[in-house]
Amino acid sequence: MSETKPAQPNANVDLLDDQLGYHLRRLSVKVMADLSDALEPQKLTPADASILFVIGANAGMTQSEVGKALGIFRANMAPLVGRLVKRGFIERRTIDGRSQALKLTAAGAAACRQAKAAVREHEDRLFGSLPAVAKRKLVKEIRALWQRDDVP
Amino acid sequence: MSETKPAQPNANVDLLDDQLGYHLRRLSVKVMADLSDALEPQKLTPADASILFVIGANAGMTQSEVGKALGIFRANMAPLVGRLVKRGFIERRTIDGRSQALKLTAAGAAACRQAKAAVREHEDRLFGSLPAVAKRKLVKEIRALWQRDDVP
DNA sequence: TATTGTTATACTCTATAACTATA
DNA sequence: TATAGTTATAGAGTATAACAATA
């Protein structure tokens, strides 16, 4: 038997309903699922796409720097970047014996552009109903909450 | 070598910085990590705790109903509930040949109370700096975004 | 036929430890 | 000693398919 998506809540989730963390999680899951679908035609995961975006905007960054910018551990960057190199989207240039600068190839730049279009469409599909001002305010609030370093 | 948490972004993440979905994801990851730590003393995962909360507030719900309320697939509920039954936190009562009503045992109710205290403390640690009014507004906005059913 | 619970399986993402080699 | 990249490994969460038992 196949199964449809878990339905809307029709039950009392008690204390959870007042929890910002709970609702952030539920929304984030929905957003990531839609984003995965949006990138599926390109066979890119959300992590793949975010790496292309960062390298595209910062040619010459090292793998570690890209990981830091995105909150991805060094150990997890290795296979992600490795796949993108193997697919011909990223080129490595040796800086010194241990560091390598990353940049997009022509194919990578094209994939990056296409992914950006898909992401914009996805973002608009999910959040297009929000007035631009309200969305910018939300972005600012959410960003401030995760970028604070006073709470680990 | 051990490794510390990926640092704050100091690089241009380009289009990502305007994306609500990106910031929701970053914040959600941070929140879930802190919540996991908060529940670790009880050896409960966030999913475990959410199940205890829902059953605690809705004694007699079936496993499927709990899953629907939380957005957890039936197939994934089985091992989650199974573990909580094995630990003596949940009791099953047969409704008919295929459904079973769930309720908390005394130990489960105690664990639920303790988890609620941990969750409140965690939520306050992360979001306590927000004025109550602002937090309620955020909760309302985020909840509305994921509960909409006009966009899959 | 549809529903409940289950098992098996797969993939993404996050995370830690440990290794190599370079600096 | 510290850093960059890598490998191996683990765990949580999400997801699909398929099965048995039951309604």
CSV table of C-alpha atoms (C1' of nucleotides) in Angstrom, one decimal:
chain,number,residue,atom,x,y,z
A,1,MET,CA,0.0,0.0,0.0
A,2,SER,CA,1.2,3.5,-0.7
A,3,GLU,CA,0.6,6.2,1.7
A,4,THR,CA,-0.3,9.9,1.5
A,5,LYS,CA,1.4,12.7,3.4
A,6,PRO,CA,0.5,12.9,7.1
A,7,ALA,CA,-2.5,15.0,7.3
A,8,GLN,CA,-3.2,18.3,9.0
A,9,PRO,CA,-3.4,18.2,12.7
A,10,ASN,CA,-6.9,17.6,14.1
A,11,ALA,CA,-5.8,16.8,17.6
A,12,ASN,CA,-4.6,18.6,20.6
A,13,VAL,CA,-0.8,18.7,20.5
A,14,ASP,CA,-0.9,20.4,23.9
A,15,LEU,CA,2.1,22.4,24.9
A,16,LEU,CA,3.6,21.9,21.5
A,17,ASP,CA,1.1,24.4,20.0
A,18,ASP,CA,2.7,27.3,21.9
A,19,GLN,CA,6.2,26.3,21.0
A,20,LEU,CA,8.0,28.3,18.4
A,21,GLY,CA,10.5,25.5,18.0
A,22,TYR,CA,7.8,23.0,17.1
A,23,HIS,CA,6.3,25.2,14.5
A,24,LEU,CA,9.7,26.1,13.0
A,25,ARG,CA,10.4,22.4,12.7
A,26,ARG,CA,7.1,21.6,11.0
A,27,LEU,CA,7.5,24.5,8.6
A,28,SER,CA,11.1,23.7,7.9
A,29,VAL,CA,10.2,20.1,7.0
A,30,LYS,CA,7.6,21.2,4.6
A,31,VAL,CA,9.9,23.7,3.0
A,32,MET,CA,12.7,21.2,2.6
A,33,ALA,CA,10.4,18.7,1.0
A,34,ASP,CA,9.2,21.2,-1.5
A,35,LEU,CA,12.7,22.4,-2.2
A,36,SER,CA,13.9,18.8,-2.7
A,37,ASP,CA,11.1,18.3,-5.3
A,38,ALA,CA,12.1,21.6,-7.0
A,39,LEU,CA,15.7,20.5,-7.4
A,40,GLU,CA,15.0,16.9,-8.2
A,41,PRO,CA,14.9,17.5,-12.0
A,42,GLN,CA,18.6,18.6,-11.7
A,43,LYS,CA,19.4,15.7,-9.4
A,44,LEU,CA,20.7,18.2,-6.8
A,45,THR,CA,20.0,18.1,-3.1
A,46,PRO,CA,19.3,21.3,-1.1
A,47,ALA,CA,22.9,20.9,0.2
A,48,ASP,CA,24.3,20.6,-3.3
A,49,ALA,CA,22.5,23.7,-4.5
A,50,SER,CA,23.6,25.7,-1.5
A,51,ILE,CA,27.2,24.8,-2.1
A,52,LEU,CA,26.9,25.9,-5.8
A,53,PHE,CA,25.4,29.2,-4.7
A,54,VAL,CA,28.2,30.0,-2.2
A,55,ILE,CA,31.0,29.1,-4.6
A,56,GLY,CA,29.2,30.9,-7.4
A,57,ALA,CA,29.2,34.1,-5.3
A,58,ASN,CA,32.6,33.5,-3.8
A,59,ALA,CA,34.9,31.9,-6.4
A,60,GLY,CA,38.2,30.8,-4.8
A,61,MET,CA,36.8,29.9,-1.3
A,62,THR,CA,38.2,26.8,0.2
A,63,GLN,CA,36.0,23.8,1.0
A,64,SER,CA,36.3,24.5,4.7
A,65,GLU,CA,35.2,28.1,4.2
A,66,VAL,CA,32.2,27.1,2.2
A,67,GLY,CA,31.3,24.6,4.9
A,68,LYS,CA,31.6,27.2,7.6
A,69,ALA,CA,29.4,29.6,5.7
A,70,LEU,CA,26.7,26.9,5.4
A,71,GLY,CA,27.0,25.2,8.8
A,72,ILE,CA,28.2,22.0,7.2
A,73,PHE,CA,30.9,20.0,8.9
A,74,ARG,CA,34.2,19.5,7.1
A,75,ALA,CA,33.7,15.7,7.2
A,76,ASN,CA,30.4,16.1,5.4
A,77,MET,CA,31.7,18.5,2.8
A,78,ALA,CA,34.1,16.0,1.4
A,79,PRO,CA,31.6,13.7,-0.3
A,80,LEU,CA,29.3,16.6,-1.2
A,81,VAL,CA,32.0,18.5,-3.0
A,82,GLY,CA,33.5,15.3,-4.4
A,83,ARG,CA,30.2,14.5,-6.1
A,84,LEU,CA,29.9,17.9,-7.6
A,85,VAL,CA,33.5,17.8,-8.9
A,86,LYS,CA,32.9,14.4,-10.4
A,87,ARG,CA,29.8,15.8,-12.1
A,88,GLY,CA,31.9,18.5,-13.6
A,89,PHE,CA,30.2,21.4,-11.7
A,90,ILE,CA,33.2,22.4,-9.5
A,91,GLU,CA,36.9,22.8,-10.2
A,92,ARG,CA,39.7,22.5,-7.6
A,93,ARG,CA,42.8,24.7,-7.8
A,94,THR,CA,45.6,24.0,-5.4
A,95,ILE,CA,46.4,26.8,-3.0
A,96,ASP,CA,49.0,25.0,-0.9
A,97,GLY,CA,49.6,21.5,0.1
A,98,ARG,CA,46.4,21.2,2.0
A,99,SER,CA,44.0,23.8,0.7
A,100,GLN,CA,42.2,24.0,-2.6
A,101,ALA,CA,40.3,26.9,-4.0
A,102,LEU,CA,36.9,26.0,-5.5
A,103,LYS,CA,35.2,27.6,-8.4
A,104,LEU,CA,32.3,26.7,-10.7
A,105,THR,CA,33.0,25.3,-14.1
A,106,ALA,CA,30.9,26.5,-17.0
A,107,ALA,CA,28.6,23.6,-16.5
A,108,GLY,CA,28.5,24.4,-12.8
A,109,ALA,CA,27.6,28.0,-13.5
A,110,ALA,CA,24.8,26.9,-15.7
A,111,ALA,CA,23.5,24.4,-13.0
A,112,CYS,CA,23.8,27.2,-10.5
A,113,ARG,CA,21.6,29.5,-12.6
A,114,GLN,CA,19.1,26.8,-13.2
A,115,ALA,CA,19.0,25.9,-9.5
A,116,LYS,CA,18.5,29.6,-8.6
A,117,ALA,CA,15.5,29.8,-10.9
A,118,ALA,CA,14.1,26.7,-9.3
A,119,VAL,CA,14.7,28.0,-5.8
A,120,ARG,CA,13.1,31.4,-6.5
A,121,GLU,CA,10.1,29.7,-7.9
A,122,HIS,CA,9.9,27.4,-4.9
A,123,GLU,CA,10.3,30.2,-2.5
A,124,ASP,CA,7.6,32.2,-4.3
A,125,ARG,CA,5.2,29.2,-4.3
A,126,LEU,CA,5.5,28.8,-0.5
A,127,PHE,CA,5.8,32.4,0.6
A,128,GLY,CA,4.5,34.4,-2.3
A,129,SER,CA,1.3,35.1,-0.4
A,130,LEU,CA,3.2,37.1,2.2
A,131,PRO,CA,3.5,40.8,1.5
A,132,ALA,CA,7.2,41.6,0.7
A,133,VAL,CA,7.5,43.8,3.7
A,134,ALA,CA,6.2,41.0,6.0
A,135,LYS,CA,8.5,38.5,4.4
A,136,ARG,CA,11.6,40.7,4.8
A,137,LYS,CA,10.7,41.2,8.5
A,138,LEU,CA,10.3,37.5,9.0
A,139,VAL,CA,13.6,36.8,7.4
A,140,LYS,CA,15.3,39.4,9.6
A,141,GLU,CA,13.8,37.9,12.8
A,142,ILE,CA,14.5,34.3,11.9
A,143,ARG,CA,18.0,35.1,10.8
A,144,ALA,CA,18.7,37.1,14.0
A,145,LEU,CA,17.6,34.1,16.1
A,146,TRP,CA,19.9,31.6,14.6
A,147,GLN,CA,22.9,33.9,14.2
A,148,ARG,CA,23.0,34.9,17.8
A,149,ASP,CA,26.0,33.5,19.5
A,150,ASP,CA,25.0,34.3,23.1
A,151,VAL,CA,23.1,31.1,23.3
A,152,PRO,CA,24.9,28.0,22.0
B,1,MET,CA,40.9,15.5,15.9
B,2,SER,CA,37.6,16.7,17.4
B,3,GLU,CA,35.8,19.6,15.9
B,4,THR,CA,33.8,22.5,17.1
B,5,LYS,CA,30.4,23.6,15.7
B,6,PRO,CA,30.5,25.2,12.2
B,7,ALA,CA,31.0,28.9,12.9
B,8,GLN,CA,28.9,31.9,12.1
B,9,PRO,CA,28.7,32.8,8.5
B,10,ASN,CA,31.4,35.3,7.4
B,11,ALA,CA,30.9,34.8,3.7
B,12,ASN,CA,28.4,35.8,1.1
B,13,VAL,CA,25.8,33.2,0.8
B,14,ASP,CA,24.3,35.2,-2.0
B,15,LEU,CA,20.7,34.5,-2.8
B,16,LEU,CA,20.3,32.3,0.2
B,17,ASP,CA,20.4,35.3,2.5
B,18,ASP,CA,17.1,36.5,1.2
B,19,GLN,CA,15.5,33.1,1.4
B,20,LEU,CA,13.1,32.6,4.3
B,21,GLY,CA,13.4,28.8,3.7
B,22,TYR,CA,17.2,28.9,4.3
B,23,HIS,CA,16.9,30.8,7.5
B,24,LEU,CA,14.1,28.6,8.8
B,25,ARG,CA,16.3,25.6,8.2
B,26,ARG,CA,19.3,27.1,9.9
B,27,LEU,CA,17.2,28.1,12.9
B,28,SER,CA,15.4,24.8,13.0
B,29,VAL,CA,18.6,22.8,13.1
B,30,LYS,CA,19.9,24.9,16.0
B,31,VAL,CA,16.7,24.5,17.9
B,32,MET,CA,16.5,20.8,17.4
B,33,ALA,CA,20.1,20.4,18.5
B,34,ASP,CA,19.4,22.3,21.7
B,35,LEU,CA,16.2,20.3,22.2
B,36,SER,CA,18.0,17.0,21.8
B,37,ASP,CA,20.5,18.1,24.5
B,38,ALA,CA,17.7,19.2,26.7
B,39,LEU,CA,16.0,15.8,26.5
B,40,GLU,CA,19.2,13.7,26.6
B,41,PRO,CA,19.2,13.2,30.4
B,42,GLN,CA,15.9,11.4,30.0
B,43,LYS,CA,17.1,9.5,26.9
B,44,LEU,CA,14.2,10.8,24.9
B,45,THR,CA,14.5,12.1,21.3
B,46,PRO,CA,12.4,15.1,20.3
B,47,ALA,CA,10.0,12.7,18.5
B,48,ASP,CA,9.7,10.6,21.7
B,49,ALA,CA,8.8,13.6,23.7
B,50,SER,CA,6.3,14.9,21.2
B,51,ILE,CA,4.5,11.5,21.2
B,52,LEU,CA,4.3,11.5,25.0
B,53,PHE,CA,2.9,15.1,24.9
B,54,VAL,CA,0.2,14.2,22.4
B,55,ILE,CA,-0.8,11.0,24.2
B,56,GLY,CA,-0.7,12.8,27.6
B,57,ALA,CA,-3.2,15.4,26.3
B,58,ASN,CA,-5.3,12.9,24.3
B,59,ALA,CA,-5.5,9.6,26.2
B,60,GLY,CA,-7.1,6.9,24.0
B,61,MET,CA,-5.8,8.1,20.6
B,62,THR,CA,-4.6,5.4,18.3
B,63,GLN,CA,-1.1,5.2,17.0
B,64,SER,CA,-2.1,6.4,13.6
B,65,GLU,CA,-3.9,9.4,15.0
B,66,VAL,CA,-0.9,10.4,17.0
B,67,GLY,CA,1.3,10.1,13.9
B,68,LYS,CA,-1.1,12.2,11.9
B,69,ALA,CA,-1.2,14.9,14.5
B,70,LEU,CA,2.6,15.1,14.5
B,71,GLY,CA,3.3,14.5,10.8
B,72,ILE,CA,5.0,11.2,11.5
B,73,PHE,CA,4.4,8.3,9.0
B,74,ARG,CA,2.7,5.2,10.3
B,75,ALA,CA,5.7,3.2,9.3
B,76,ASN,CA,7.9,5.3,11.5
B,77,MET,CA,5.5,5.4,14.4
B,78,ALA,CA,5.8,1.6,14.9
B,79,PRO,CA,9.4,1.5,16.3
B,80,LEU,CA,9.0,4.8,18.2
B,81,VAL,CA,5.9,3.7,20.0
B,82,GLY,CA,7.3,0.2,20.4
B,83,ARG,CA,10.3,1.6,22.3
B,84,LEU,CA,8.2,3.8,24.6
B,85,VAL,CA,6.0,0.8,25.3
B,86,LYS,CA,9.0,-1.3,26.1
B,87,ARG,CA,10.3,1.3,28.4
B,88,GLY,CA,7.0,1.3,30.3
B,89,PHE,CA,5.9,4.8,29.3
B,90,ILE,CA,2.9,3.9,27.1
B,91,GLU,CA,0.2,1.3,27.5
B,92,ARG,CA,-1.8,-0.3,24.7
B,93,ARG,CA,-5.5,-1.1,25.0
B,94,THR,CA,-7.2,-3.1,22.2
B,95,ILE,CA,-10.0,-1.2,20.4
B,96,ASP,CA,-10.7,-3.8,17.7
B,97,GLY,CA,-8.6,-6.3,15.9
B,98,ARG,CA,-6.4,-3.7,14.3
B,99,SER,CA,-6.5,-0.5,16.4
B,100,GLN,CA,-5.1,0.1,19.8
B,101,ALA,CA,-5.8,3.0,22.1
B,102,LEU,CA,-2.6,4.5,23.7
B,103,LYS,CA,-2.3,6.1,27.1
B,104,LEU,CA,0.5,7.0,29.4
B,105,THR,CA,1.4,4.8,32.3
B,106,ALA,CA,2.3,6.4,35.6
B,107,ALA,CA,5.9,6.3,34.7
B,108,GLY,CA,5.0,7.8,31.3
B,109,ALA,CA,3.1,10.6,32.9
B,110,ALA,CA,6.1,11.4,35.1
B,111,ALA,CA,8.4,11.3,32.1
B,112,CYS,CA,6.0,13.5,30.2
B,113,ARG,CA,6.0,16.1,33.0
B,114,GLN,CA,9.8,16.0,33.3
B,115,ALA,CA,10.1,16.4,29.5
B,116,LYS,CA,7.7,19.3,29.5
B,117,ALA,CA,9.8,21.1,32.1
B,118,ALA,CA,12.9,20.5,30.0
B,119,VAL,CA,11.2,21.7,26.9
B,120,ARG,CA,9.9,24.9,28.6
B,121,GLU,CA,13.4,25.6,29.8
B,122,HIS,CA,14.9,25.0,26.4
B,123,GLU,CA,12.3,27.2,24.7
B,124,ASP,CA,12.9,29.9,27.2
B,125,ARG,CA,16.7,29.7,26.7
B,126,LEU,CA,16.4,30.1,23.0
B,127,PHE,CA,13.5,32.5,22.7
B,128,GLY,CA,13.2,34.1,26.1
B,129,SER,CA,14.7,37.3,24.8
B,130,LEU,CA,11.7,37.8,22.6
B,131,PRO,CA,8.9,39.8,24.1
B,132,ALA,CA,5.9,37.6,24.7
B,133,VAL,CA,3.8,39.5,22.2
B,134,ALA,CA,6.5,39.2,19.5
B,135,LYS,CA,6.9,35.5,20.2
B,136,ARG,CA,3.1,34.8,20.0
B,137,LYS,CA,3.0,36.7,16.7
B,138,LEU,CA,5.9,34.7,15.3
B,139,VAL,CA,4.3,31.4,16.4
B,140,LYS,CA,1.0,32.5,14.7
B,141,GLU,CA,2.8,33.3,11.5
B,142,ILE,CA,5.0,30.2,11.3
B,143,ARG,CA,2.1,28.0,12.2
B,144,ALA,CA,-0.1,29.5,9.5
B,145,LEU,CA,2.6,28.9,6.9
B,146,TRP,CA,2.9,25.2,7.5
B,147,GLN,CA,-0.7,24.5,8.2
B,148,ARG,CA,-1.9,26.0,4.9
B,149,ASP,CA,-3.1,23.3,2.6
B,150,ASP,CA,-3.4,25.4,-0.5
B,151,VAL,CA,0.2,24.7,-1.3
B,152,PRO,CA,1.3,21.0,-1.0
C,1,DT,C1',-11.8,-2.4,-0.5
C,2,DA,C1',-9.9,0.4,2.9
C,3,DT,C1',-7.5,0.7,7.4
C,4,DT,C1',-4.1,-0.4,11.2
C,5,DG,C1',0.0,-1.8,12.3
C,6,DT,C1',4.3,-3.8,10.9
C,7,DT,C1',8.9,-4.9,8.6
C,8,DA,C1',12.3,-3.8,5.4
C,9,DT,C1',14.7,-0.6,3.1
C,10,DA,C1',16.7,3.9,1.4
C,11,DC,C1',18.2,8.5,1.5
C,12,DT,C1',19.4,13.1,3.6
C,13,DC,C1',21.4,15.4,7.0
C,14,DT,C1',24.0,16.0,11.3
C,15,DA,C1',27.7,14.6,14.1
C,16,DT,C1',32.2,12.5,16.2
C,17,DA,C1',36.6,10.2,15.9
C,18,DA,C1',40.6,9.3,13.7
C,19,DC,C1',43.8,9.3,10.0
C,20,DT,C1',47.0,11.7,6.4
C,21,DA,C1',49.5,15.4,4.9
C,22,DT,C1',50.8,19.7,5.2
C,23,DA,C1',51.8,24.4,7.6
D,1,DT,C1',50.6,22.4,17.2
D,2,DA,C1',47.1,23.6,14.3
D,3,DT,C1',44.8,23.2,9.8
D,4,DA,C1',42.6,21.0,5.4
D,5,DG,C1',40.9,17.3,3.6
D,6,DT,C1',39.5,12.6,4.0
D,7,DT,C1',37.4,8.1,5.6
D,8,DA,C1',34.5,5.5,8.5
D,9,DT,C1',30.8,5.3,11.3
D,10,DA,C1',26.7,6.5,13.9
D,11,DG,C1',22.1,8.2,14.7
D,12,DA,C1',17.8,10.9,13.8
D,13,DG,C1',14.4,11.9,10.7
D,14,DT,C1',11.8,11.3,6.4
D,15,DA,C1',10.0,8.4,2.9
D,16,DT,C1',8.1,4.3,-0.1
D,17,DA,C1',6.7,-0.4,-0.8
D,18,DA,C1',4.8,-4.5,0.6
D,19,DC,C1',2.7,-7.7,3.9
D,20,DA,C1',-0.8,-9.6,7.4
D,21,DA,C1',-4.8,-9.1,9.9
D,22,DT,C1',-9.0,-7.0,10.3
D,23,DA,C1',-13.1,-4.0,9.2
